[in-house]
CSV table of C-alpha atoms in Angstrom, one decimal:
chain,number,residue,atom,x,y,z
G,1,MET,CA,-26.1,45.4,67.5
G,2,LYS,CA,-27.1,43.9,70.9
G,3,ALA,CA,-28.6,47.3,71.8
G,4,LYS,CA,-30.6,47.4,68.5
G,5,CYS,CA,-31.9,43.9,69.2
G,6,ARG,CA,-33.0,44.8,72.7
G,7,GLU,CA,-35.1,47.6,71.4
G,8,ILE,CA,-37.2,45.3,69.3
G,9,ARG,CA,-40.5,44.6,71.1
G,10,SER,CA,-41.6,41.5,69.1
G,11,TYR,CA,-40.1,38.4,70.7
G,12,LYS,CA,-39.8,36.6,67.3
G,13,LYS,CA,-38.1,39.6,65.6
G,14,ARG,CA,-35.8,40.1,68.5
G,15,GLU,CA,-34.7,36.5,68.4
G,16,GLU,CA,-34.1,36.8,64.6
G,17,CYS,CA,-32.0,39.9,65.3
G,18,VAL,CA,-30.0,38.1,68.0
G,19,SER,CA,-29.5,35.1,65.7
G,20,THR,CA,-28.2,37.4,62.9
G,21,ALA,CA,-25.9,39.2,65.4
G,22,LYS,CA,-24.4,35.8,66.4
G,23,ILE,CA,-23.8,34.9,62.8
G,24,PHE,CA,-22.0,38.3,62.2
G,25,TYR,CA,-20.0,37.7,65.4
G,26,ILE,CA,-19.0,34.2,64.3
G,27,GLY,CA,-18.1,35.3,60.8
G,28,ALA,CA,-16.0,38.2,62.1
G,29,ASN,CA,-14.1,35.9,64.4
G,30,MET,CA,-13.5,33.3,61.8
G,31,VAL,CA,-12.6,35.5,58.9
G,32,GLY,CA,-12.0,39.1,59.9
G,33,CYS,CA,-10.4,39.2,63.3
G,34,PRO,CA,-7.6,36.6,62.9
G,35,ALA,CA,-6.5,38.2,59.6
G,36,TYR,CA,-6.6,41.6,61.3
G,37,GLU,CA,-4.7,40.4,64.3
G,38,ASP,CA,-2.1,38.7,62.2
G,39,ALA,CA,-1.6,41.8,60.1
G,40,GLN,CA,-1.2,43.9,63.3
G,41,LYS,CA,1.4,41.5,64.8
G,42,GLU,CA,3.3,41.6,61.6
G,43,ALA,CA,3.2,45.4,61.3
G,44,CYS,CA,3.9,46.0,65.0
G,45,LYS,CA,7.3,46.9,66.3
G,46,CYS,CA,6.8,46.6,70.0
G,47,VAL,CA,8.6,49.0,72.4
G,48,PRO,CA,8.7,49.2,76.2
G,49,THR,CA,5.7,51.1,77.6
G,50,ASP,CA,7.8,54.0,78.8
G,51,HIS,CA,9.2,54.5,75.2
G,52,ALA,CA,5.8,54.3,73.5
G,53,ALA,CA,5.1,58.0,73.3
G,54,PHE,CA,8.6,58.7,71.8
G,55,ALA,CA,8.2,55.8,69.3
G,56,THR,CA,4.7,57.1,68.2
G,57,ARG,CA,6.1,60.6,67.8
G,58,GLU,CA,9.0,59.3,65.6
G,59,ARG,CA,6.6,57.2,63.5
G,60,VAL,CA,4.3,60.2,62.9
G,61,LYS,CA,7.3,62.4,62.0
G,62,TYR,CA,8.7,59.7,59.6
G,63,PHE,CA,5.3,59.2,58.0
G,64,LEU,CA,4.7,62.9,57.4
G,65,LYS,CA,8.2,63.4,55.9
G,66,LYS,CA,8.0,60.2,53.8
G,67,ASN,CA,4.7,61.2,52.3
G,68,GLY,CA,5.4,64.8,51.4
G,69,ALA,CA,3.5,66.6,54.1
G,70,PRO,CA,3.9,70.4,54.1
G,71,GLU,CA,6.8,71.7,56.2
G,72,ALA,CA,4.3,73.3,58.6
G,73,ASP,CA,2.9,69.8,59.4
G,74,VAL,CA,6.3,68.4,60.2
G,75,GLU,CA,7.3,71.0,62.7
G,76,GLU,CA,7.6,70.0,66.3
G,77,GLU,CA,4.7,72.2,67.4
G,78,ALA,CA,2.4,70.7,64.7
G,79,ILE,CA,3.3,67.1,65.7
G,80,ASP,CA,2.8,68.0,69.4
G,81,ALA,CA,-0.6,69.4,68.6
G,82,LEU,CA,-1.5,66.3,66.5
G,83,LEU,CA,-0.4,63.9,69.2
G,84,GLU,CA,-2.3,65.9,71.9
G,85,LYS,CA,-5.5,65.8,69.8
G,86,TYR,CA,-5.3,62.0,69.4
G,87,LYS,CA,-3.9,61.2,72.8
G,88,GLU,CA,-5.0,57.7,73.8
G,89,ASP,CA,-6.5,57.3,70.3
G,90,GLU,CA,-3.4,56.9,68.1
G,91,PRO,CA,-4.9,54.3,65.8
G,92,THR,CA,-7.5,56.8,64.7
G,93,MET,CA,-4.8,59.4,64.1
G,94,PHE,CA,-2.9,57.0,61.8
G,95,LEU,CA,-6.1,56.0,60.0
G,96,ARG,CA,-6.8,59.6,59.3
G,97,LEU,CA,-3.3,60.2,58.2
G,98,LEU,CA,-3.6,57.3,55.7
G,99,LYS,CA,-6.9,58.8,54.4
G,100,LYS,CA,-5.1,62.1,54.0
G,101,TYR,CA,-2.1,60.5,52.3
G,102,PRO,CA,-3.5,57.4,50.5
G,103,LYS,CA,-0.4,56.8,48.4
G,104,ALA,CA,1.3,55.7,51.6
G,105,LEU,CA,-0.6,52.4,51.4
G,106,LYS,CA,1.4,49.9,49.5
G,107,THR,CA,0.0,46.5,48.4
G,108,ASP,CA,2.3,43.5,49.0
G,109,LEU,CA,1.6,41.3,46.0
G,110,THR,CA,3.3,38.3,47.7
G,111,LYS,CA,0.5,38.1,50.2
G,112,THR,CA,-3.0,36.8,49.7
G,113,ASN,CA,-6.1,37.3,51.7
G,114,PHE,CA,-8.2,34.3,52.5
G,115,MET,CA,-11.4,36.3,51.7
G,116,ASP,CA,-10.0,37.5,48.4
G,117,ASP,CA,-9.5,33.8,47.4
G,118,VAL,CA,-13.0,32.9,48.5
G,119,VAL,CA,-14.6,35.9,46.5
G,120,ASN,CA,-12.4,35.3,43.4
G,121,SER,CA,-13.1,31.6,43.3
G,122,ALA,CA,-16.9,32.3,43.8
G,123,ASP,CA,-16.8,34.8,40.9
G,124,THR,CA,-15.0,32.3,38.7
G,125,ASP,CA,-17.5,29.6,39.5
G,126,LEU,CA,-20.4,31.9,38.7
G,127,LYS,CA,-18.9,32.8,35.3
G,128,LYS,CA,-18.4,29.1,34.5
G,129,LYS,CA,-22.1,28.4,35.5
G,130,LYS,CA,-23.3,31.2,33.3
G,131,LYS,CA,-21.4,29.8,30.3
G,132,LYS,CA,-22.8,26.3,31.0
G,133,GLY,CA,-26.2,27.6,31.9
G,134,ILE,CA,-29.4,26.7,30.3
G,135,GLN,CA,-29.2,27.2,26.6
G,136,ILE,CA,-32.2,29.0,25.3
G,137,GLU,CA,-33.0,28.0,21.8
G,138,LYS,CA,-33.4,30.7,19.3
G,139,GLU,CA,-37.0,31.3,18.2
G,140,MET,CA,-37.8,29.7,14.9
G,141,PRO,CA,-40.5,31.2,12.8
G,142,VAL,CA,-43.6,29.0,12.6
G,143,ASP,CA,-46.4,29.0,10.2
G,144,GLU,CA,-49.3,29.6,12.5
G,145,HIS,CA,-51.8,28.0,10.0
G,146,GLU,CA,-49.9,24.7,10.0
G,147,GLU,CA,-51.9,21.9,11.4
G,148,LEU,CA,-50.5,19.8,14.2
């Protein structure tokens, strides 16, 4: 976003862009990033650096078998090709595997997300306000010739 803001010639509009970018940055740090980092820490099973490649290979193999991948995709050569294609970019590989096998995603109903709570309570508040809202009286027929 910084690059987009720099491209704007008008000083006033550029400052507005920078201000918006700062708001997005602050919002992401307050809401998005900590939740993401916490989830990563919880999901991560750390291994020594020299065992990382083996651990990644085992995770890919386990994931493919667990989610009913075709036998051809679970063969050693296929896994090697996949790991080579995404070398140094394993998170993207796992994201694409999740897109290919979406049933692998399981929701933990015991966990709540801070933003879900915010959105749900806002939605509930809006519904309450709509119910309370301004009551519009029904139109009543009036004899237009009646004198006031």
